[in-house]
Short mmCIF file of N, CA and C in Angstrom, two decimals:
data_model
loop_
_atom_site.label_atom_id
_atom_site.label_comp_id
_atom_site.label_asym_id
_atom_site.label_seq_id
_atom_site.Cartn_x
_atom_site.Cartn_y
_atom_site.Cartn_z
N LEU A 12 72.85 118.64 87.06
CA LEU A 12 71.41 118.55 87.00
C LEU A 12 70.88 117.20 87.49
N TYR A 13 71.71 116.16 87.39
CA TYR A 13 71.28 114.83 87.82
C TYR A 13 71.86 114.52 89.19
N PRO A 14 71.14 113.77 90.00
CA PRO A 14 71.68 113.40 91.31
C PRO A 14 72.95 112.57 91.17
N GLU A 15 73.93 112.90 91.99
CA GLU A 15 75.20 112.16 91.96
C GLU A 15 74.93 110.68 92.21
N GLY A 16 75.52 109.85 91.37
CA GLY A 16 75.36 108.41 91.49
C GLY A 16 74.21 107.84 90.69
N SER A 17 73.35 108.72 90.16
CA SER A 17 72.23 108.22 89.36
C SER A 17 72.75 107.71 88.01
N ARG A 18 71.93 106.91 87.36
CA ARG A 18 72.32 106.37 86.05
C ARG A 18 72.61 107.51 85.07
N GLU A 19 71.76 108.53 85.10
CA GLU A 19 71.92 109.67 84.19
C GLU A 19 73.23 110.42 84.47
N PHE A 20 73.53 110.60 85.75
CA PHE A 20 74.77 111.26 86.15
C PHE A 20 75.97 110.48 85.61
N ASN A 21 75.96 109.17 85.83
CA ASN A 21 77.07 108.33 85.37
C ASN A 21 77.17 108.33 83.85
N ASP A 22 76.02 108.39 83.15
CA ASP A 22 76.05 108.46 81.69
C ASP A 22 76.76 109.73 81.22
N VAL A 23 76.46 110.86 81.87
CA VAL A 23 77.10 112.12 81.51
C VAL A 23 78.61 112.05 81.75
N ILE A 24 79.00 111.48 82.87
CA ILE A 24 80.43 111.33 83.19
C ILE A 24 81.12 110.48 82.13
N ASN A 25 80.49 109.38 81.74
CA ASN A 25 81.09 108.49 80.74
C ASN A 25 81.14 109.12 79.36
N ILE A 26 80.13 109.90 79.01
CA ILE A 26 80.15 110.61 77.72
C ILE A 26 81.30 111.60 77.69
N ALA A 27 81.47 112.35 78.78
CA ALA A 27 82.59 113.30 78.84
C ALA A 27 83.93 112.59 78.70
N LEU A 28 84.07 111.44 79.34
CA LEU A 28 85.33 110.69 79.25
C LEU A 28 85.57 110.19 77.83
N ARG A 29 84.52 109.74 77.16
CA ARG A 29 84.67 109.27 75.77
C ARG A 29 85.10 110.40 74.84
N HIS A 30 84.54 111.59 75.07
CA HIS A 30 84.87 112.73 74.21
C HIS A 30 86.22 113.35 74.55
N TYR A 31 86.63 113.23 75.80
CA TYR A 31 87.88 113.84 76.26
C TYR A 31 88.69 112.81 77.06
N PRO A 32 89.16 111.75 76.40
CA PRO A 32 89.81 110.66 77.13
C PRO A 32 91.12 111.04 77.82
N HIS A 33 91.72 112.14 77.43
CA HIS A 33 93.00 112.53 78.04
C HIS A 33 92.84 113.70 79.01
N ASP A 34 91.60 114.13 79.21
CA ASP A 34 91.34 115.25 80.11
C ASP A 34 91.41 114.79 81.56
N GLU A 35 92.20 115.48 82.36
CA GLU A 35 92.38 115.09 83.76
C GLU A 35 91.08 115.13 84.55
N VAL A 36 90.27 116.16 84.34
CA VAL A 36 89.02 116.30 85.08
C VAL A 36 88.03 115.20 84.68
N ALA A 37 87.96 114.90 83.39
CA ALA A 37 87.06 113.83 82.94
C ALA A 37 87.47 112.50 83.55
N ASN A 38 88.76 112.23 83.61
CA ASN A 38 89.25 110.99 84.21
C ASN A 38 89.00 110.97 85.71
N LEU A 39 89.21 112.09 86.37
CA LEU A 39 88.96 112.17 87.81
C LEU A 39 87.48 111.94 88.11
N ASN A 40 86.60 112.61 87.38
CA ASN A 40 85.17 112.43 87.61
C ASN A 40 84.74 110.99 87.39
N ALA A 41 85.25 110.38 86.34
CA ALA A 41 84.91 108.97 86.07
C ALA A 41 85.45 108.07 87.18
N ALA A 42 86.66 108.37 87.66
CA ALA A 42 87.25 107.56 88.74
C ALA A 42 86.41 107.67 90.01
N VAL A 43 85.98 108.87 90.35
CA VAL A 43 85.17 109.06 91.56
C VAL A 43 83.84 108.30 91.42
N ALA A 44 83.26 108.32 90.24
CA ALA A 44 82.02 107.57 90.01
C ALA A 44 82.26 106.08 90.21
N GLU A 45 83.41 105.58 89.74
CA GLU A 45 83.73 104.16 89.89
C GLU A 45 84.01 103.81 91.35
N ILE A 46 84.64 104.72 92.07
CA ILE A 46 84.89 104.50 93.50
C ILE A 46 83.56 104.33 94.23
N SER A 47 82.61 105.18 93.89
CA SER A 47 81.31 105.10 94.57
C SER A 47 80.59 103.79 94.28
N ARG A 48 80.97 103.14 93.18
CA ARG A 48 80.38 101.84 92.83
C ARG A 48 81.23 100.67 93.35
N GLY A 49 82.37 100.99 93.98
CA GLY A 49 83.24 99.95 94.50
C GLY A 49 84.15 99.34 93.46
N GLU A 50 84.28 99.99 92.32
CA GLU A 50 85.12 99.50 91.22
C GLU A 50 86.51 100.13 91.32
N TYR A 51 87.29 99.64 92.30
CA TYR A 51 88.58 100.27 92.62
C TYR A 51 89.66 100.05 91.57
N VAL A 52 89.66 98.91 90.92
CA VAL A 52 90.68 98.65 89.89
C VAL A 52 90.49 99.60 88.71
N LEU A 53 89.26 99.73 88.24
CA LEU A 53 88.98 100.65 87.14
C LEU A 53 89.25 102.08 87.56
N ALA A 54 88.85 102.45 88.77
CA ALA A 54 89.10 103.80 89.26
C ALA A 54 90.59 104.10 89.30
N SER A 55 91.39 103.14 89.73
CA SER A 55 92.85 103.33 89.77
C SER A 55 93.41 103.60 88.38
N ARG A 56 92.91 102.86 87.40
CA ARG A 56 93.38 103.07 86.03
C ARG A 56 93.00 104.46 85.53
N LEU A 57 91.80 104.90 85.84
CA LEU A 57 91.37 106.24 85.43
C LEU A 57 92.21 107.31 86.11
N LEU A 58 92.58 107.08 87.35
CA LEU A 58 93.37 108.07 88.08
C LEU A 58 94.79 108.21 87.53
N GLU A 59 95.24 107.24 86.75
CA GLU A 59 96.56 107.37 86.11
C GLU A 59 96.57 108.56 85.16
N ASN A 60 95.40 108.95 84.66
CA ASN A 60 95.29 110.08 83.72
C ASN A 60 94.61 111.28 84.35
N ALA A 61 94.56 111.32 85.67
CA ALA A 61 93.83 112.39 86.36
C ALA A 61 94.75 113.45 86.97
N GLY A 62 96.03 113.36 86.73
CA GLY A 62 96.94 114.36 87.28
C GLY A 62 97.17 114.18 88.76
N ASN A 63 97.68 115.22 89.39
CA ASN A 63 98.04 115.16 90.81
C ASN A 63 97.35 116.25 91.62
N SER A 64 96.14 116.58 91.23
CA SER A 64 95.39 117.59 91.97
C SER A 64 95.07 117.05 93.36
N PRO A 65 94.74 117.92 94.29
CA PRO A 65 94.33 117.45 95.62
C PRO A 65 93.17 116.45 95.55
N GLU A 66 92.24 116.69 94.65
CA GLU A 66 91.10 115.78 94.50
C GLU A 66 91.53 114.41 94.01
N ALA A 67 92.49 114.37 93.08
CA ALA A 67 92.99 113.09 92.58
C ALA A 67 93.75 112.35 93.68
N GLU A 68 94.55 113.08 94.45
CA GLU A 68 95.28 112.44 95.56
C GLU A 68 94.32 111.89 96.61
N ASN A 69 93.26 112.63 96.89
CA ASN A 69 92.27 112.16 97.85
C ASN A 69 91.61 110.87 97.33
N ALA A 70 91.27 110.85 96.06
CA ALA A 70 90.67 109.65 95.47
C ALA A 70 91.62 108.46 95.56
N ARG A 71 92.89 108.69 95.30
CA ARG A 71 93.88 107.61 95.42
C ARG A 71 93.95 107.12 96.87
N GLY A 72 93.85 108.06 97.80
CA GLY A 72 93.86 107.69 99.21
C GLY A 72 92.66 106.83 99.58
N VAL A 73 91.50 107.18 99.06
CA VAL A 73 90.29 106.39 99.33
C VAL A 73 90.46 104.96 98.82
N ILE A 74 90.99 104.83 97.62
CA ILE A 74 91.20 103.49 97.05
C ILE A 74 92.20 102.71 97.90
N SER A 75 93.29 103.34 98.26
CA SER A 75 94.31 102.66 99.08
C SER A 75 93.71 102.22 100.42
N ALA A 76 92.92 103.09 101.03
CA ALA A 76 92.29 102.74 102.31
C ALA A 76 91.35 101.56 102.14
N GLN A 77 90.57 101.56 101.08
CA GLN A 77 89.63 100.47 100.83
C GLN A 77 90.36 99.15 100.59
N GLN A 78 91.57 99.23 100.09
CA GLN A 78 92.35 98.03 99.81
C GLN A 78 93.26 97.64 100.98
N GLY A 79 93.11 98.35 102.11
CA GLY A 79 93.87 98.02 103.31
C GLY A 79 95.30 98.54 103.33
N GLU A 80 95.64 99.41 102.40
CA GLU A 80 96.99 99.98 102.33
C GLU A 80 97.00 101.30 103.10
N ILE A 81 97.00 101.20 104.43
CA ILE A 81 96.81 102.35 105.30
C ILE A 81 97.91 103.39 105.15
N LYS A 82 99.16 102.96 105.18
CA LYS A 82 100.28 103.91 105.08
C LYS A 82 100.21 104.67 103.75
N LYS A 83 99.95 103.95 102.67
CA LYS A 83 99.86 104.56 101.35
C LYS A 83 98.68 105.54 101.30
N ALA A 84 97.55 105.14 101.90
CA ALA A 84 96.38 106.02 101.93
C ALA A 84 96.69 107.32 102.67
N LEU A 85 97.34 107.21 103.82
CA LEU A 85 97.68 108.40 104.59
C LEU A 85 98.60 109.32 103.80
N GLU A 86 99.53 108.75 103.04
CA GLU A 86 100.43 109.56 102.21
C GLU A 86 99.65 110.32 101.15
N HIS A 87 98.68 109.65 100.52
CA HIS A 87 97.87 110.33 99.50
C HIS A 87 97.02 111.44 100.12
N PHE A 88 96.42 111.16 101.28
CA PHE A 88 95.61 112.19 101.93
C PHE A 88 96.48 113.39 102.31
N LYS A 89 97.69 113.12 102.76
CA LYS A 89 98.62 114.19 103.11
C LYS A 89 99.00 115.00 101.86
N ALA A 90 99.21 114.31 100.74
CA ALA A 90 99.58 114.97 99.49
C ALA A 90 98.45 115.85 98.96
N ALA A 91 97.22 115.57 99.40
CA ALA A 91 96.07 116.37 98.96
C ALA A 91 96.03 117.74 99.65
N GLY A 92 96.92 117.95 100.60
CA GLY A 92 97.04 119.26 101.23
C GLY A 92 95.84 119.67 102.04
N SER A 93 95.33 120.86 101.79
CA SER A 93 94.28 121.44 102.63
C SER A 93 92.87 121.12 102.12
N LEU A 94 92.74 120.17 101.23
CA LEU A 94 91.41 119.77 100.75
C LEU A 94 90.62 119.22 101.94
N PRO A 95 89.48 119.83 102.27
CA PRO A 95 88.74 119.42 103.48
C PRO A 95 88.42 117.92 103.54
N GLU A 96 88.02 117.34 102.43
CA GLU A 96 87.70 115.90 102.44
C GLU A 96 88.93 115.07 102.76
N ALA A 97 90.08 115.47 102.23
CA ALA A 97 91.32 114.73 102.48
C ALA A 97 91.75 114.86 103.93
N ILE A 98 91.58 116.03 104.50
CA ILE A 98 91.91 116.23 105.91
C ILE A 98 91.03 115.34 106.78
N ARG A 99 89.73 115.34 106.47
CA ARG A 99 88.80 114.50 107.22
C ARG A 99 89.16 113.03 107.06
N ASN A 100 89.46 112.60 105.82
CA ASN A 100 89.84 111.21 105.59
C ASN A 100 91.13 110.84 106.31
N PHE A 101 92.11 111.75 106.26
CA PHE A 101 93.37 111.51 106.96
C PHE A 101 93.13 111.31 108.45
N ASN A 102 92.36 112.22 109.04
CA ASN A 102 92.10 112.14 110.49
C ASN A 102 91.35 110.88 110.86
N LEU A 103 90.34 110.53 110.09
CA LEU A 103 89.58 109.30 110.36
C LEU A 103 90.48 108.07 110.30
N LEU A 104 91.25 107.97 109.24
CA LEU A 104 92.11 106.80 109.05
C LEU A 104 93.23 106.78 110.07
N HIS A 105 93.80 107.92 110.35
CA HIS A 105 94.89 108.00 111.33
C HIS A 105 94.39 107.57 112.71
N ASN A 106 93.21 108.04 113.08
CA ASN A 106 92.63 107.66 114.39
C ASN A 106 92.32 106.18 114.44
N LEU A 107 91.80 105.62 113.36
CA LEU A 107 91.51 104.19 113.33
C LEU A 107 92.79 103.36 113.38
N ASP A 108 93.80 103.85 112.67
CA ASP A 108 95.08 103.12 112.64
C ASP A 108 95.77 103.15 114.00
N SER A 109 95.47 104.17 114.81
CA SER A 109 96.11 104.31 116.12
C SER A 109 95.48 103.41 117.18
N LEU A 110 94.31 102.84 116.87
CA LEU A 110 93.62 102.00 117.86
C LEU A 110 94.32 100.69 118.11
#
């Protein structure tokens, strides 16, 4: 109901994480919110409890790419399989790395 990235949206994400601290989806959602804010260290910690879903692997790839770890990022994007965002991220990063 709230626009992604809005204060209200982030409040809902954080409430869910407080109520379900071991839930993979709650951790993934909180990590993605932190990535959008540029908080990569906190996002990485949240992803430790987010499982290995394609979405979690894609998020790990985004963090690795932002930190300049290109090879690691490409591995995470590859591990995300057929997730469209991961494929797009892989292709973008791979093309940039080839320059």
